[in-house]
């Protein structure tokens, strides 16, 4: 019997060198779709699985403002020191430079369009999957090339903070167009096609019709819906990697205190100069991660500790065999907002009403939005004007 498509992109580690699947995908209901369930007891802190995306892409504004990342795996390409200097806007020498893992000697460019990769492996992987179709060749600096015009149009309507990239959709189309085994890739992308429903609306993703019409208006709308409801944000940072490596150093107490104070001050200075835009950012489609349902009290979380697009799902608490593995689609601050506000965010962005234990327990709370929520929503609704442009220019 053939292995599940998801096995091509993910693996689950039970112990070093030995793979043991800790989960299975189950169909729950027509309204909720699929879910991930533990097939054995999982301990708090355990890595449940590691997964690479089916396709991924860096955000366009993020790339434009010199957040240098591998065009395939999104690994940060700057050294930690270069990263800090760019974010600070001034010269800075970092201690323990040997803790930076960036290997510039391995970086390679596409010889045709000069796109940069972290390694020959990434350059080859991109070429074999989608880059033959998307490579701009000598037109990479031509603003009138259709692909460059598409990216410019996307930037003009999708300002930071970014949540997706038109290039993610372009790479999906290019992957199928370039593939020898188109049926296999159609099967892969069909894993993301599902019926999303709630009391107010129903959206059906119609990506894989008989003629595979992604270029029709209806097909492209469906592509937007697929990416919008399944896309997972990716963040990488060479500075963050350096900090984690420094945290693991065994140092005398005085040296440890001095290093920690230095790092704290660097981040304070960066926050003052750059704000919240710290990482190389993008998004990707992950087969197993996309099966994880939301909970406002999640028992697992995603992270990118390898400084690339490899997603790690880690248990936040002990998970019993047979229990559903849930992540949160909301950030920490959003999870602390009222039930009404959480539902509003999830309904607008993911097209469902949450029925997790926390929401059920708060079901009888007044349907009001706190003052803090109202202020944040008003800020989110303000037009993205010159102030945003100034903020990004400062980066």
Coordinates of C-alpha atoms in Angstrom, one line a residue:
X1 CA 0.0 0.0 0.0
X2 CA 1.3 3.5 -0.9
X3 CA 2.5 5.7 1.9
X4 CA 0.3 8.8 2.7
X5 CA 1.2 11.9 0.7
X6 CA 2.0 13.7 4.1
X7 CA 4.8 11.2 4.7
X8 CA 6.7 12.9 1.8
X9 CA 6.9 16.1 3.7
X10 CA 6.9 15.2 7.5
X11 CA 8.5 12.8 9.9
X12 CA 7.8 12.1 13.6
X13 CA 10.7 11.4 15.9
X14 CA 10.2 9.0 18.8
X15 CA 13.9 8.9 19.7
X16 CA 17.0 9.9 17.8
X17 CA 17.4 7.8 14.7
X18 CA 14.0 6.0 15.1
X19 CA 10.8 7.2 13.4
X20 CA 7.5 6.4 15.1
X21 CA 4.3 8.1 14.0
X22 CA 2.7 9.8 17.0
X23 CA -0.4 10.9 15.3
X24 CA -3.0 10.2 12.7
X25 CA -5.4 12.3 10.6
X26 CA -9.1 11.6 11.3
X27 CA -12.3 13.0 9.7
X28 CA -14.3 14.6 12.4
X29 CA -17.4 16.1 10.7
X30 CA -18.5 17.9 7.5
X31 CA -18.4 21.2 9.4
X32 CA -15.1 20.8 11.2
X33 CA -13.3 18.6 8.6
X34 CA -10.2 16.8 9.5
X35 CA -8.1 16.8 12.8
X36 CA -4.9 15.4 14.2
X37 CA -5.1 12.8 17.0
X38 CA -2.4 11.3 19.2
X39 CA -1.8 7.6 18.6
X40 CA 0.3 7.3 21.7
X41 CA 0.9 9.3 24.9
X42 CA 3.0 12.5 24.1
X43 CA 5.0 14.2 26.7
X44 CA 5.1 18.0 27.3
X45 CA 8.0 19.5 25.3
X46 CA 8.2 16.6 22.9
X47 CA 8.5 17.3 19.2
X48 CA 5.5 15.7 17.7
X49 CA 6.6 16.1 14.1
X50 CA 8.9 18.1 11.8
X51 CA 7.5 19.1 8.4
X52 CA 8.6 20.9 5.3
X53 CA 6.1 22.8 3.3
X54 CA 4.6 21.7 0.0
X55 CA 5.4 25.2 -1.2
X56 CA 6.5 28.5 0.5
X57 CA 7.5 32.1 -0.3
X58 CA 8.9 35.1 1.4
X59 CA 6.6 38.1 1.8
X60 CA 7.2 40.7 -0.9
X61 CA 7.6 43.8 1.3
X62 CA 9.8 41.8 3.7
X63 CA 12.1 41.0 0.8
X64 CA 12.0 44.5 -0.7
X65 CA 13.3 46.0 2.6
X66 CA 16.4 43.8 2.6
X67 CA 15.3 41.0 4.8
X68 CA 17.7 38.6 3.1
X69 CA 16.4 35.0 3.0
X70 CA 17.0 31.9 0.9
X71 CA 14.5 32.1 -2.0
X72 CA 13.5 28.4 -1.4
X73 CA 13.7 27.6 2.4
X74 CA 13.7 31.1 3.8
X75 CA 16.8 30.6 5.8
X76 CA 18.2 34.0 6.9
X77 CA 21.3 34.8 4.8
X78 CA 22.8 37.6 6.8
X79 CA 25.2 36.9 9.7
X80 CA 23.8 37.7 13.1
X81 CA 26.0 40.7 13.3
X82 CA 24.8 42.0 9.9
X83 CA 21.2 41.3 10.9
X84 CA 21.6 43.4 14.1
X85 CA 23.4 46.2 12.3
X86 CA 20.7 46.5 9.7
X87 CA 17.9 46.5 12.3
X88 CA 19.7 49.0 14.4
X89 CA 20.9 51.2 11.6
X90 CA 24.4 51.5 13.0
X91 CA 27.6 49.5 13.5
X92 CA 27.7 46.9 16.2
X93 CA 30.1 44.1 17.1
X94 CA 28.5 41.0 18.6
X95 CA 30.4 38.9 21.1
X96 CA 30.8 35.2 20.5
X97 CA 30.6 35.4 16.7
X98 CA 31.4 31.7 16.4
X99 CA 27.8 31.1 17.6
X100 CA 26.4 32.4 14.3
X101 CA 25.6 29.4 12.1
X102 CA 25.4 31.3 8.8
X103 CA 27.6 29.8 6.1
X104 CA 28.1 32.4 3.4
X105 CA 30.5 30.2 1.6
X106 CA 27.6 27.8 0.7
X107 CA 25.3 30.5 -0.7
X108 CA 24.5 30.3 -4.4
X109 CA 22.6 32.3 -7.0
X110 CA 20.5 31.3 -9.9
X111 CA 22.9 32.0 -12.8
X112 CA 20.0 33.3 -14.9
X113 CA 18.0 35.6 -12.6
X114 CA 20.4 36.1 -9.6
X115 CA 17.9 34.9 -7.0
X116 CA 19.9 33.8 -3.9
X117 CA 19.8 30.5 -2.1
X118 CA 21.5 29.2 1.1
X119 CA 22.9 26.2 -0.6
X120 CA 23.2 24.2 -3.8
X121 CA 20.6 21.8 -2.5
X122 CA 18.0 24.6 -2.2
X123 CA 18.9 26.0 -5.6
X124 CA 18.4 22.5 -7.1
X125 CA 15.2 21.8 -5.2
X126 CA 13.6 25.1 -6.4
X127 CA 14.7 24.5 -10.0
X128 CA 13.3 21.0 -10.0
X129 CA 9.9 22.1 -8.5
X130 CA 8.9 25.5 -9.8
X131 CA 11.8 27.8 -10.8
X132 CA 12.1 26.7 -14.4
X133 CA 8.7 28.3 -15.0
X134 CA 9.2 31.3 -12.8
X135 CA 12.9 32.2 -13.5
X136 CA 13.0 35.7 -15.0
X137 CA 16.4 35.3 -16.6
X138 CA 17.8 38.6 -17.9
X139 CA 14.5 40.3 -17.2
X140 CA 14.8 40.1 -13.4
X141 CA 15.4 43.8 -13.2
X142 CA 12.8 44.7 -15.8
X143 CA 9.8 46.4 -14.0
X144 CA 7.6 45.7 -17.1
X145 CA 8.0 41.9 -16.9
X146 CA 4.6 40.4 -16.1
X147 CA 5.8 38.7 -13.0
X148 CA 7.5 41.8 -11.7
X149 CA 4.3 43.8 -12.4
X150 CA 2.2 41.2 -10.6
X151 CA 4.4 41.5 -7.5
X152 CA 4.3 45.3 -7.6
X153 CA 0.5 45.2 -7.9
X154 CA 0.3 42.9 -4.9
X155 CA 2.5 45.2 -2.8
X156 CA 0.3 48.1 -3.7
X157 CA -2.8 46.4 -2.2
X158 CA -1.2 44.3 0.6
X159 CA 0.8 46.4 3.0
X160 CA 2.6 45.1 6.1
X161 CA 1.9 43.4 8.4
X162 CA 1.8 40.8 5.6
X163 CA -0.1 37.5 5.8
X164 CA 0.5 36.0 2.4
X165 CA 2.3 36.4 -0.9
X166 CA 1.1 36.3 -4.5
X167 CA 4.3 34.3 -5.1
X168 CA 3.0 31.4 -3.0
X169 CA 0.1 31.1 -5.4
X170 CA 2.4 31.6 -8.4
X171 CA 4.7 28.8 -7.1
X172 CA 1.7 26.5 -6.7
X173 CA 0.7 27.1 -10.3
X174 CA 4.3 26.7 -11.6
X175 CA 4.8 23.5 -9.6
X176 CA 1.9 21.9 -11.4
X177 CA 2.8 23.3 -14.8
X178 CA 6.4 22.2 -14.5
X179 CA 5.7 18.7 -13.0
X180 CA 6.0 15.6 -15.0
X181 CA 3.6 13.8 -12.7
X182 CA 0.9 16.4 -12.6
X183 CA -1.6 13.9 -11.1
X184 CA 0.6 13.5 -8.0
X185 CA 0.9 17.2 -7.4
X186 CA -2.9 17.6 -7.9
X187 CA -3.3 14.9 -5.2
X188 CA -1.0 16.9 -2.9
X189 CA -2.8 20.2 -3.3
X190 CA -6.2 18.5 -3.1
X191 CA -5.4 17.7 0.5
X192 CA -5.9 21.4 1.3
X193 CA -9.3 21.6 -0.5
X194 CA -12.1 21.3 2.0
X195 CA -15.5 22.6 2.8
X196 CA -15.4 25.4 5.4
X197 CA -18.7 26.3 7.0
X198 CA -20.3 28.2 9.8
X199 CA -23.7 29.5 10.6
X200 CA -23.4 32.5 8.4
X201 CA -21.6 31.4 5.3
X202 CA -20.3 28.5 3.4
X203 CA -17.2 28.5 1.2
X204 CA -16.2 25.5 -1.0
X205 CA -12.7 25.4 -2.4
X206 CA -13.0 24.4 -6.0
X207 CA -9.4 24.1 -7.0
X208 CA -9.2 20.8 -8.7
X209 CA -12.0 20.6 -11.3
X210 CA -11.7 18.3 -14.3
X211 CA -9.8 20.9 -16.3
X212 CA -7.7 22.3 -13.3
X213 CA -8.7 25.9 -14.1
X214 CA -6.5 27.9 -11.8
X215 CA -6.3 30.7 -14.2
X216 CA -10.0 31.3 -14.4
X217 CA -11.4 34.0 -12.1
X218 CA -13.3 31.4 -10.1
X219 CA -10.2 29.2 -9.8
X220 CA -8.0 32.1 -8.7
X221 CA -10.5 33.1 -6.1
X222 CA -10.4 29.6 -4.8
X223 CA -6.6 29.7 -4.7
X224 CA -6.8 32.8 -2.6
X225 CA -9.3 31.0 -0.3
X226 CA -7.0 28.0 0.0
X227 CA -3.9 30.1 0.9
X228 CA -5.9 32.3 3.2
X229 CA -7.3 29.5 5.3
X230 CA -4.3 27.1 5.2
X231 CA -1.2 29.3 5.0
X232 CA 1.2 29.1 7.9
X233 CA 3.4 32.1 8.7
X234 CA 7.2 31.4 8.7
X235 CA 9.8 33.5 10.6
X236 CA 13.6 33.1 10.5
X237 CA 16.3 35.2 12.0
X238 CA 20.1 34.7 12.2
X239 CA 20.2 37.1 15.2
X240 CA 17.6 34.9 17.0
X241 CA 19.6 31.8 16.3
X242 CA 22.7 33.5 17.7
X243 CA 20.9 34.4 20.8
X244 CA 19.7 30.8 21.4
X245 CA 23.2 29.6 20.8
X246 CA 24.5 32.1 23.4
X247 CA 21.9 31.0 25.9
X248 CA 23.3 27.5 25.7
X249 CA 26.9 28.6 26.5
X250 CA 28.4 27.6 29.8
X251 CA 29.8 30.9 31.2
X252 CA 30.9 32.2 34.6
X253 CA 28.1 34.0 36.4
X254 CA 29.6 37.4 35.8
X255 CA 30.1 36.8 32.1
X256 CA 26.6 35.3 31.8
X257 CA 25.0 38.4 33.5
X258 CA 27.0 40.7 31.2
X259 CA 26.0 38.8 28.0
X260 CA 22.3 38.7 29.0
X261 CA 22.3 42.4 29.7
X262 CA 24.0 43.1 26.3
X263 CA 21.4 41.0 24.5
X264 CA 18.5 42.7 26.3
X265 CA 19.8 46.1 25.4
X266 CA 20.3 45.1 21.7
X267 CA 16.6 44.0 21.5
X268 CA 15.4 47.2 23.2
X269 CA 17.4 49.3 20.8
X270 CA 16.1 47.3 17.8
X271 CA 12.5 47.7 19.1
X272 CA 13.0 51.5 19.3
X273 CA 14.5 51.7 15.8
X274 CA 12.6 49.0 13.9
X275 CA 9.5 48.1 15.8
X276 CA 8.0 44.7 15.4
X277 CA 9.5 43.8 12.0
X278 CA 12.4 41.7 13.2
X279 CA 12.4 38.5 11.1
X280 CA 12.6 37.3 7.5
X281 CA 8.9 36.4 7.1
X282 CA 6.9 34.4 4.6
X283 CA 4.2 31.7 4.5
X284 CA 3.9 28.1 3.4
X285 CA 1.4 25.3 3.0
X286 CA 2.0 22.3 5.3
X287 CA 0.0 19.1 4.9
X288 CA 0.0 17.9 8.5
X289 CA -0.1 21.4 10.2
X290 CA -3.1 22.3 8.1
X291 CA -5.0 19.4 9.7
X292 CA -4.4 20.9 13.1
X293 CA -7.6 22.4 14.4
X294 CA -7.7 25.6 16.5
X295 CA -8.2 25.9 20.2
X296 CA -8.0 29.0 22.4
X297 CA -6.3 26.7 24.9
X298 CA -3.9 24.8 22.6
X299 CA -1.9 21.7 23.6
X300 CA 0.7 22.2 20.9
X301 CA 2.5 25.0 19.1
X302 CA 4.5 25.5 15.9
X303 CA 8.0 27.0 15.7
X304 CA 10.9 27.2 13.3
X305 CA 14.0 26.5 15.4
X306 CA 16.2 25.5 12.4
X307 CA 16.2 29.0 10.9
X308 CA 14.5 27.8 7.8
X309 CA 11.0 26.6 6.6
X310 CA 11.1 23.3 8.6
X311 CA 8.1 23.5 10.9
X312 CA 8.3 21.8 14.4
X313 CA 5.1 20.9 16.2
X314 CA 5.8 20.7 19.9
X315 CA 3.5 19.6 22.8
X316 CA 2.7 22.4 25.3
X317 CA 1.4 19.8 27.8
X318 CA 1.0 16.1 28.1
X319 CA -1.3 14.7 25.4
X320 CA -3.0 11.4 26.0
X321 CA -3.5 8.7 23.3
X322 CA -6.6 9.4 21.4
X323 CA -6.7 13.1 22.3
X324 CA -6.9 15.7 19.5
X325 CA -3.8 17.8 18.9
X326 CA -4.7 21.5 18.6
X327 CA -2.8 24.6 17.9
X328 CA -4.0 28.2 18.2
X329 CA -4.6 30.4 15.1
X330 CA -4.4 33.4 17.4
X331 CA -1.4 35.0 19.0
X332 CA -0.9 35.2 22.8
X333 CA -2.5 38.7 23.0
X334 CA -5.5 37.7 20.9
X335 CA -6.1 34.6 23.0
X336 CA -6.6 36.9 26.1
X337 CA -9.3 39.0 24.4
X338 CA -13.0 38.4 25.0
X339 CA -14.8 35.4 23.6
X340 CA -16.7 37.8 21.3
X341 CA -13.5 39.4 20.0
X342 CA -11.8 36.0 19.4
X343 CA -14.8 34.7 17.5
X344 CA -14.8 37.9 15.3
X345 CA -11.1 37.4 14.4
X346 CA -11.5 33.7 13.6
X347 CA -14.8 34.2 11.7
X348 CA -13.2 36.9 9.5
X349 CA -9.9 35.2 8.9
X350 CA -10.6 31.5 9.1
X351 CA -14.4 31.3 8.4
X352 CA -15.5 29.3 11.5
X353 CA -16.9 29.7 15.0
X354 CA -14.7 28.3 17.7
X355 CA -16.2 25.7 20.1
X356 CA -13.2 24.9 22.2
X357 CA -13.6 24.4 25.9
X358 CA -12.6 28.0 26.7
X359 CA -15.2 29.4 24.3
X360 CA -17.9 27.1 25.6
X361 CA -17.1 28.1 29.1
X362 CA -17.4 31.8 28.1
X363 CA -20.5 31.2 25.9
X364 CA -22.8 33.1 28.3
X365 CA -20.5 36.1 28.6
X366 CA -22.0 39.4 27.3
X367 CA -21.3 39.9 23.5
X368 CA -19.3 43.0 24.1
X369 CA -15.9 44.1 23.0
X370 CA -13.5 45.4 25.7
X371 CA -12.1 48.9 25.4
X372 CA -8.7 47.5 24.5
X373 CA -10.2 45.3 21.8
X374 CA -12.1 48.3 20.3
X375 CA -8.9 50.4 20.3
X376 CA -7.0 47.6 18.5
X377 CA -9.8 47.1 16.0
X378 CA -9.9 50.8 15.3
X379 CA -6.2 50.8 14.7
X380 CA -6.5 47.8 12.4
X381 CA -9.2 49.6 10.4
X382 CA -7.1 52.8 9.8
X383 CA -5.9 53.4 6.3
X384 CA -2.3 52.3 5.6
X385 CA -0.9 55.8 4.8
X386 CA 2.4 57.6 4.8
X387 CA 3.1 56.7 8.4
X388 CA 3.3 53.0 7.5
X389 CA 5.6 53.9 4.6
X390 CA 7.9 55.8 6.9
X391 CA 8.0 52.9 9.3
X392 CA 9.1 50.5 6.6
X393 CA 11.5 53.0 5.1
X394 CA 13.2 53.2 8.5
X395 CA 13.7 49.4 8.4

